[in-house]
Amino acid sequence: MSDLPFTFVVPLPGALPSRVDNHIQRRLSAMQGQFLDQVTYGKMLAEDDRLVYEVYEIHRPEIAGELLMGISIVHPGKVGREFYMTKGHFHTVIDTAEVYYCLEGEGFMVMETPEGETSVEPLSPGKVLYVPPRWAHRSVCSSRQQDLITFFIYPGNAGHDYGTIEQLGFRKLVVDGEHGIEMIDNPRYQGR
Ligand code: 6PG
Ligand code: NI
């Protein structure tokens, strides 16, 4: 991997970067146990393993001092009344932060700490979100038609701890309620 300075382009609309080292496609089957309405999830999955979100990664050495970047695209959709979302994770090196810059769409970043602090920040074009160290993070697309697209940057040595979230879930969920978008406590939350 060259150590020379480099540029790439993130054209709008669409935000597909001109340089991609890895393209991740997450389908419903990758979200086992994550959605509140497991019955609807099962029916939807049996019908069609739909694409929920994609990540375009720009790689650098996964070491302290380097920064990893990419584009996250969460597609519009719902499982029951819960909006499409990313798996969500803590960073393996938990004391590592992240910056998100919202390029397109509408949504939220659902975040929490191991100690139980929670935060749900709305995302819309032009918004920059700073996710401090120790905060797990999950992107949620709340638009009916438009993708939620963000550019993200995080430390090379951060890593991804998906296991904690897969086991416990997030404390807060974003759903399409009777009176519009609602943040609710996760009745299936497994933690303290
Ligand atoms: C990261 C970023 C971000 C994230 C994507 C997909 O640490 O790499 O938070 O790029 O990976 O938004 O979300 P999941 O990693 O939770 O699937
Ligand atoms: Ni992250």
PDB file of N, CA, C and O in Angstrom, residues 125-174:
ATOM      1  N   PRO A 125     -28.633  15.819   5.325  1.00  0.00           N
ATOM      2  CA  PRO A 125     -27.475  16.287   4.549  1.00  0.00           C
ATOM      3  C   PRO A 125     -26.771  17.494   5.168  1.00  0.00           C
ATOM      4  O   PRO A 125     -27.431  18.440   5.621  1.00  0.00           O
ATOM      5  N   GLY A 126     -25.458  17.395   5.246  1.00  0.00           N
ATOM      6  CA  GLY A 126     -24.641  18.485   5.798  1.00  0.00           C
ATOM      7  C   GLY A 126     -24.300  18.301   7.265  1.00  0.00           C
ATOM      8  O   GLY A 126     -23.385  18.946   7.781  1.00  0.00           O
ATOM      9  N   LYS A 127     -24.999  17.381   7.944  1.00  0.00           N
ATOM     10  CA  LYS A 127     -24.746  17.155   9.377  1.00  0.00           C
ATOM     11  C   LYS A 127     -23.472  16.330   9.584  1.00  0.00           C
ATOM     12  O   LYS A 127     -23.265  15.315   8.915  1.00  0.00           O
ATOM     13  N   VAL A 128     -22.654  16.773  10.509  1.00  0.00           N
ATOM     14  CA  VAL A 128     -21.455  16.031  10.913  1.00  0.00           C
ATOM     15  C   VAL A 128     -21.698  15.510  12.322  1.00  0.00           C
ATOM     16  O   VAL A 128     -22.095  16.278  13.202  1.00  0.00           O
ATOM     17  N   LEU A 129     -21.522  14.207  12.520  1.00  0.00           N
ATOM     18  CA  LEU A 129     -21.731  13.590  13.830  1.00  0.00           C
ATOM     19  C   LEU A 129     -20.399  13.094  14.376  1.00  0.00           C
ATOM     20  O   LEU A 129     -19.656  12.399  13.670  1.00  0.00           O
ATOM     21  N   TYR A 130     -20.107  13.469  15.613  1.00  0.00           N
ATOM     22  CA  TYR A 130     -18.914  12.944  16.275  1.00  0.00           C
ATOM     23  C   TYR A 130     -19.363  11.858  17.252  1.00  0.00           C
ATOM     24  O   TYR A 130     -20.132  12.131  18.180  1.00  0.00           O
ATOM     25  N   VAL A 131     -18.915  10.627  16.999  1.00  0.00           N
ATOM     26  CA  VAL A 131     -19.211   9.498  17.895  1.00  0.00           C
ATOM     27  C   VAL A 131     -18.008   9.339  18.822  1.00  0.00           C
ATOM     28  O   VAL A 131     -16.950   8.888  18.389  1.00  0.00           O
ATOM     29  N   PRO A 132     -18.139   9.748  20.103  1.00  0.00           N
ATOM     30  CA  PRO A 132     -16.971   9.685  20.989  1.00  0.00           C
ATOM     31  C   PRO A 132     -16.519   8.249  21.262  1.00  0.00           C
ATOM     32  O   PRO A 132     -17.269   7.293  21.007  1.00  0.00           O
ATOM     33  N   PRO A 133     -15.329   8.092  21.825  1.00  0.00           N
ATOM     34  CA  PRO A 133     -14.873   6.756  22.225  1.00  0.00           C
ATOM     35  C   PRO A 133     -15.897   6.102  23.161  1.00  0.00           C
ATOM     36  O   PRO A 133     -16.631   6.807  23.863  1.00  0.00           O
ATOM     37  N   ARG A 134     -16.001   4.749  23.123  1.00  0.00           N
ATOM     38  CA  ARG A 134     -16.886   3.979  23.993  1.00  0.00           C
ATOM     39  C   ARG A 134     -18.351   3.948  23.557  1.00  0.00           C
ATOM     40  O   ARG A 134     -19.164   3.281  24.190  1.00  0.00           O
ATOM     41  N   TRP A 135     -18.739   4.684  22.489  1.00  0.00           N
ATOM     42  CA  TRP A 135     -20.146   4.669  22.069  1.00  0.00           C
ATOM     43  C   TRP A 135     -20.361   3.736  20.875  1.00  0.00           C
ATOM     44  O   TRP A 135     -19.820   3.965  19.774  1.00  0.00           O
ATOM     45  N   ALA A 136     -21.199   2.695  21.089  1.00  0.00           N
ATOM     46  CA  ALA A 136     -21.587   1.838  19.962  1.00  0.00           C
ATOM     47  C   ALA A 136     -22.466   2.662  19.030  1.00  0.00           C
ATOM     48  O   ALA A 136     -23.107   3.622  19.484  1.00  0.00           O
ATOM     49  N   HIS A 137     -22.514   2.294  17.721  1.00  0.00           N
ATOM     50  CA  HIS A 137     -23.246   3.130  16.784  1.00  0.00           C
ATOM     51  C   HIS A 137     -23.909   2.297  15.690  1.00  0.00           C
ATOM     52  O   HIS A 137     -23.328   1.320  15.202  1.00  0.00           O
ATOM     53  N   ARG A 138     -25.115   2.696  15.349  1.00  0.00           N
ATOM     54  CA  ARG A 138     -25.949   2.036  14.332  1.00  0.00           C
ATOM     55  C   ARG A 138     -26.669   3.107  13.530  1.00  0.00           C
ATOM     56  O   ARG A 138     -27.290   3.995  14.110  1.00  0.00           O
ATOM     57  N   SER A 139     -26.564   3.037  12.211  1.00  0.00           N
ATOM     58  CA  SER A 139     -27.259   3.995  11.339  1.00  0.00           C
ATOM     59  C   SER A 139     -28.644   3.469  10.993  1.00  0.00           C
ATOM     60  O   SER A 139     -28.798   2.281  10.721  1.00  0.00           O
ATOM     61  N   VAL A 140     -29.643   4.360  10.991  1.00  0.00           N
ATOM     62  CA  VAL A 140     -31.030   4.001  10.685  1.00  0.00           C
ATOM     63  C   VAL A 140     -31.550   4.919   9.590  1.00  0.00           C
ATOM     64  O   VAL A 140     -31.449   6.139   9.718  1.00  0.00           O
ATOM     65  N   CYS A 141     -32.102   4.327   8.517  1.00  0.00           N
ATOM     66  CA  CYS A 141     -32.669   5.120   7.419  1.00  0.00           C
ATOM     67  C   CYS A 141     -34.166   5.300   7.655  1.00  0.00           C
ATOM     68  O   CYS A 141     -34.913   4.324   7.645  1.00  0.00           O
ATOM     69  N   SER A 142     -34.614   6.531   7.868  1.00  0.00           N
ATOM     70  CA  SER A 142     -36.040   6.757   8.187  1.00  0.00           C
ATOM     71  C   SER A 142     -36.805   7.373   7.024  1.00  0.00           C
ATOM     72  O   SER A 142     -37.981   7.699   7.157  1.00  0.00           O
ATOM     73  N   SER A 143     -36.135   7.503   5.857  1.00  0.00           N
ATOM     74  CA  SER A 143     -36.833   8.032   4.685  1.00  0.00           C
ATOM     75  C   SER A 143     -37.592   6.885   4.015  1.00  0.00           C
ATOM     76  O   SER A 143     -37.195   5.725   4.128  1.00  0.00           O
ATOM     77  N   ARG A 144     -38.714   7.218   3.320  1.00  0.00           N
ATOM     78  CA  ARG A 144     -39.485   6.160   2.672  1.00  0.00           C
ATOM     79  C   ARG A 144     -38.902   5.818   1.307  1.00  0.00           C
ATOM     80  O   ARG A 144     -39.012   4.699   0.839  1.00  0.00           O
ATOM     81  N   GLN A 145     -38.254   6.811   0.673  1.00  0.00           N
ATOM     82  CA  GLN A 145     -37.758   6.564  -0.686  1.00  0.00           C
ATOM     83  C   GLN A 145     -36.246   6.675  -0.807  1.00  0.00           C
ATOM     84  O   GLN A 145     -35.632   6.006  -1.623  1.00  0.00           O
ATOM     85  N   GLN A 146     -35.631   7.516   0.008  1.00  0.00           N
ATOM     86  CA  GLN A 146     -34.234   7.883  -0.213  1.00  0.00           C
ATOM     87  C   GLN A 146     -33.258   7.097   0.655  1.00  0.00           C
ATOM     88  O   GLN A 146     -33.544   6.834   1.827  1.00  0.00           O
ATOM     89  N   ASP A 147     -32.095   6.751   0.090  1.00  0.00           N
ATOM     90  CA  ASP A 147     -31.034   6.123   0.881  1.00  0.00           C
ATOM     91  C   ASP A 147     -30.503   7.113   1.911  1.00  0.00           C
ATOM     92  O   ASP A 147     -30.455   8.316   1.647  1.00  0.00           O
ATOM     93  N   LEU A 148     -30.050   6.582   3.061  1.00  0.00           N
ATOM     94  CA  LEU A 148     -29.287   7.393   4.008  1.00  0.00           C
ATOM     95  C   LEU A 148     -27.821   7.142   3.695  1.00  0.00           C
ATOM     96  O   LEU A 148     -27.328   6.015   3.834  1.00  0.00           O
ATOM     97  N   ILE A 149     -27.129   8.200   3.233  1.00  0.00           N
ATOM     98  CA  ILE A 149     -25.734   8.047   2.809  1.00  0.00           C
ATOM     99  C   ILE A 149     -24.824   8.889   3.701  1.00  0.00           C
ATOM    100  O   ILE A 149     -25.070  10.089   3.879  1.00  0.00           O
ATOM    101  N   THR A 150     -23.819   8.242   4.280  1.00  0.00           N
ATOM    102  CA  THR A 150     -22.853   8.955   5.131  1.00  0.00           C
ATOM    103  C   THR A 150     -21.432   8.616   4.718  1.00  0.00           C
ATOM    104  O   THR A 150     -21.172   7.514   4.217  1.00  0.00           O
ATOM    105  N   PHE A 151     -20.531   9.579   4.908  1.00  0.00           N
ATOM    106  CA  PHE A 151     -19.094   9.358   4.755  1.00  0.00           C
ATOM    107  C   PHE A 151     -18.554   9.223   6.166  1.00  0.00           C
ATOM    108  O   PHE A 151     -18.911  10.011   7.034  1.00  0.00           O
ATOM    109  N   PHE A 152     -17.751   8.192   6.423  1.00  0.00           N
ATOM    110  CA  PHE A 152     -17.246   7.976   7.777  1.00  0.00           C
ATOM    111  C   PHE A 152     -15.727   7.861   7.800  1.00  0.00           C
ATOM    112  O   PHE A 152     -15.099   7.480   6.815  1.00  0.00           O
ATOM    113  N   ILE A 153     -15.160   8.222   8.943  1.00  0.00           N
ATOM    114  CA  ILE A 153     -13.715   8.133   9.173  1.00  0.00           C
ATOM    115  C   ILE A 153     -13.496   7.621  10.591  1.00  0.00           C
ATOM    116  O   ILE A 153     -14.149   8.117  11.518  1.00  0.00           O
ATOM    117  N   TYR A 154     -12.602   6.638  10.733  1.00  0.00           N
ATOM    118  CA  TYR A 154     -12.313   6.144  12.083  1.00  0.00           C
ATOM    119  C   TYR A 154     -10.903   5.596  12.147  1.00  0.00           C
ATOM    120  O   TYR A 154     -10.294   5.319  11.117  1.00  0.00           O
ATOM    121  N   PRO A 155     -10.344   5.433  13.362  1.00  0.00           N
ATOM    122  CA  PRO A 155      -8.936   5.022  13.505  1.00  0.00           C
ATOM    123  C   PRO A 155      -8.645   3.635  12.955  1.00  0.00           C
ATOM    124  O   PRO A 155      -9.458   2.716  13.099  1.00  0.00           O
ATOM    125  N   GLY A 156      -7.464   3.504  12.362  1.00  0.00           N
ATOM    126  CA  GLY A 156      -7.065   2.263  11.703  1.00  0.00           C
ATOM    127  C   GLY A 156      -7.072   1.047  12.605  1.00  0.00           C
ATOM    128  O   GLY A 156      -7.322  -0.075  12.167  1.00  0.00           O
ATOM    129  N   ASN A 157      -6.827   1.276  13.908  1.00  0.00           N
ATOM    130  CA  ASN A 157      -6.728   0.126  14.828  1.00  0.00           C
ATOM    131  C   ASN A 157      -8.036  -0.163  15.562  1.00  0.00           C
ATOM    132  O   ASN A 157      -8.080  -0.992  16.463  1.00  0.00           O
ATOM    133  N   ALA A 158      -9.142   0.497  15.178  1.00  0.00           N
ATOM    134  CA  ALA A 158     -10.398   0.409  15.961  1.00  0.00           C
ATOM    135  C   ALA A 158     -10.980  -0.998  16.005  1.00  0.00           C
ATOM    136  O   ALA A 158     -11.342  -1.512  17.069  1.00  0.00           O
ATOM    137  N   GLY A 159     -11.102  -1.633  14.873  1.00  0.00           N
ATOM    138  CA  GLY A 159     -11.749  -2.950  14.807  1.00  0.00           C
ATOM    139  C   GLY A 159     -13.260  -2.860  15.040  1.00  0.00           C
ATOM    140  O   GLY A 159     -13.788  -1.790  15.353  1.00  0.00           O
ATOM    141  N   HIS A 160     -13.956  -3.978  14.865  1.00  0.00           N
ATOM    142  CA  HIS A 160     -15.404  -4.014  15.027  1.00  0.00           C
ATOM    143  C   HIS A 160     -15.814  -5.126  15.993  1.00  0.00           C
ATOM    144  O   HIS A 160     -15.499  -6.294  15.753  1.00  0.00           O
ATOM    145  N   ASP A 161     -16.505  -4.765  17.067  1.00  0.00           N
ATOM    146  CA  ASP A 161     -17.078  -5.752  17.989  1.00  0.00           C
ATOM    147  C   ASP A 161     -18.573  -5.820  17.712  1.00  0.00           C
ATOM    148  O   ASP A 161     -19.348  -4.987  18.189  1.00  0.00           O
ATOM    149  N   TYR A 162     -18.980  -6.802  16.867  1.00  0.00           N
ATOM    150  CA  TYR A 162     -20.407  -6.986  16.559  1.00  0.00           C
ATOM    151  C   TYR A 162     -21.074  -7.874  17.604  1.00  0.00           C
ATOM    152  O   TYR A 162     -22.273  -7.802  17.838  1.00  0.00           O
ATOM    153  N   GLY A 163     -20.271  -8.719  18.244  1.00  0.00           N
ATOM    154  CA  GLY A 163     -20.807  -9.742  19.144  1.00  0.00           C
ATOM    155  C   GLY A 163     -21.657  -9.179  20.273  1.00  0.00           C
ATOM    156  O   GLY A 163     -22.754  -9.687  20.560  1.00  0.00           O
ATOM    157  N   THR A 164     -21.190  -8.088  20.891  1.00  0.00           N
ATOM    158  CA  THR A 164     -21.926  -7.526  22.029  1.00  0.00           C
ATOM    159  C   THR A 164     -23.323  -7.092  21.597  1.00  0.00           C
ATOM    160  O   THR A 164     -24.316  -7.383  22.258  1.00  0.00           O
ATOM    161  N   ILE A 165     -23.404  -6.432  20.452  1.00  0.00           N
ATOM    162  CA  ILE A 165     -24.698  -5.962  19.958  1.00  0.00           C
ATOM    163  C   ILE A 165     -25.566  -7.138  19.509  1.00  0.00           C
ATOM    164  O   ILE A 165     -26.769  -7.185  19.781  1.00  0.00           O
ATOM    165  N   GLU A 166     -24.960  -8.131  18.859  1.00  0.00           N
ATOM    166  CA  GLU A 166     -25.742  -9.298  18.421  1.00  0.00           C
ATOM    167  C   GLU A 166     -26.363 -10.004  19.622  1.00  0.00           C
ATOM    168  O   GLU A 166     -27.484 -10.482  19.577  1.00  0.00           O
ATOM    169  N   GLN A 167     -25.625  -9.997  20.725  1.00  0.00           N
ATOM    170  CA  GLN A 167     -26.091 -10.689  21.937  1.00  0.00           C
ATOM    171  C   GLN A 167     -27.116  -9.850  22.704  1.00  0.00           C
ATOM    172  O   GLN A 167     -28.175 -10.355  23.084  1.00  0.00           O
ATOM    173  N   LEU A 168     -26.828  -8.558  22.895  1.00  0.00           N
ATOM    174  CA  LEU A 168     -27.687  -7.742  23.773  1.00  0.00           C
ATOM    175  C   LEU A 168     -28.695  -6.906  23.005  1.00  0.00           C
ATOM    176  O   LEU A 168     -29.767  -6.557  23.525  1.00  0.00           O
ATOM    177  N   GLY A 169     -28.347  -6.514  21.753  1.00  0.00           N
ATOM    178  CA  GLY A 169     -29.174  -5.553  21.028  1.00  0.00           C
ATOM    179  C   GLY A 169     -28.805  -4.137  21.460  1.00  0.00           C
ATOM    180  O   GLY A 169     -27.891  -3.953  22.270  1.00  0.00           O
ATOM    181  N   PHE A 170     -29.487  -3.133  20.896  1.00  0.00           N
ATOM    182  CA  PHE A 170     -29.335  -1.744  21.344  1.00  0.00           C
ATOM    183  C   PHE A 170     -30.492  -1.442  22.297  1.00  0.00           C
ATOM    184  O   PHE A 170     -31.582  -2.004  22.164  1.00  0.00           O
ATOM    185  N   ARG A 171     -30.285  -0.534  23.246  1.00  0.00           N
ATOM    186  CA  ARG A 171     -31.342  -0.193  24.210  1.00  0.00           C
ATOM    187  C   ARG A 171     -32.482   0.579  23.543  1.00  0.00           C
ATOM    188  O   ARG A 171     -33.625   0.494  23.978  1.00  0.00           O
ATOM    189  N   LYS A 172     -32.174   1.342  22.496  1.00  0.00           N
ATOM    190  CA  LYS A 172     -33.180   2.159  21.818  1.00  0.00           C
ATOM    191  C   LYS A 172     -33.400   1.664  20.388  1.00  0.00           C
ATOM    192  O   LYS A 172     -32.445   1.229  19.723  1.00  0.00           O
ATOM    193  N   LEU A 173     -34.637   1.745  19.916  1.00  0.00           N
ATOM    194  CA  LEU A 173     -34.997   1.396  18.546  1.00  0.00           C
ATOM    195  C   LEU A 173     -35.702   2.594  17.905  1.00  0.00           C
ATOM    196  O   LEU A 173     -36.312   3.394  18.615  1.00  0.00           O
ATOM    197  N   VAL A 174     -35.625   2.685  16.572  1.00  0.00           N
ATOM    198  CA  VAL A 174     -36.324   3.752  15.846  1.00  0.00           C
ATOM    199  C   VAL A 174     -37.432   3.110  15.014  1.00  0.00           C
ATOM    200  O   VAL A 174     -37.154   2.258  14.164  1.00  0.00           O
TER     201      VAL A 174
END
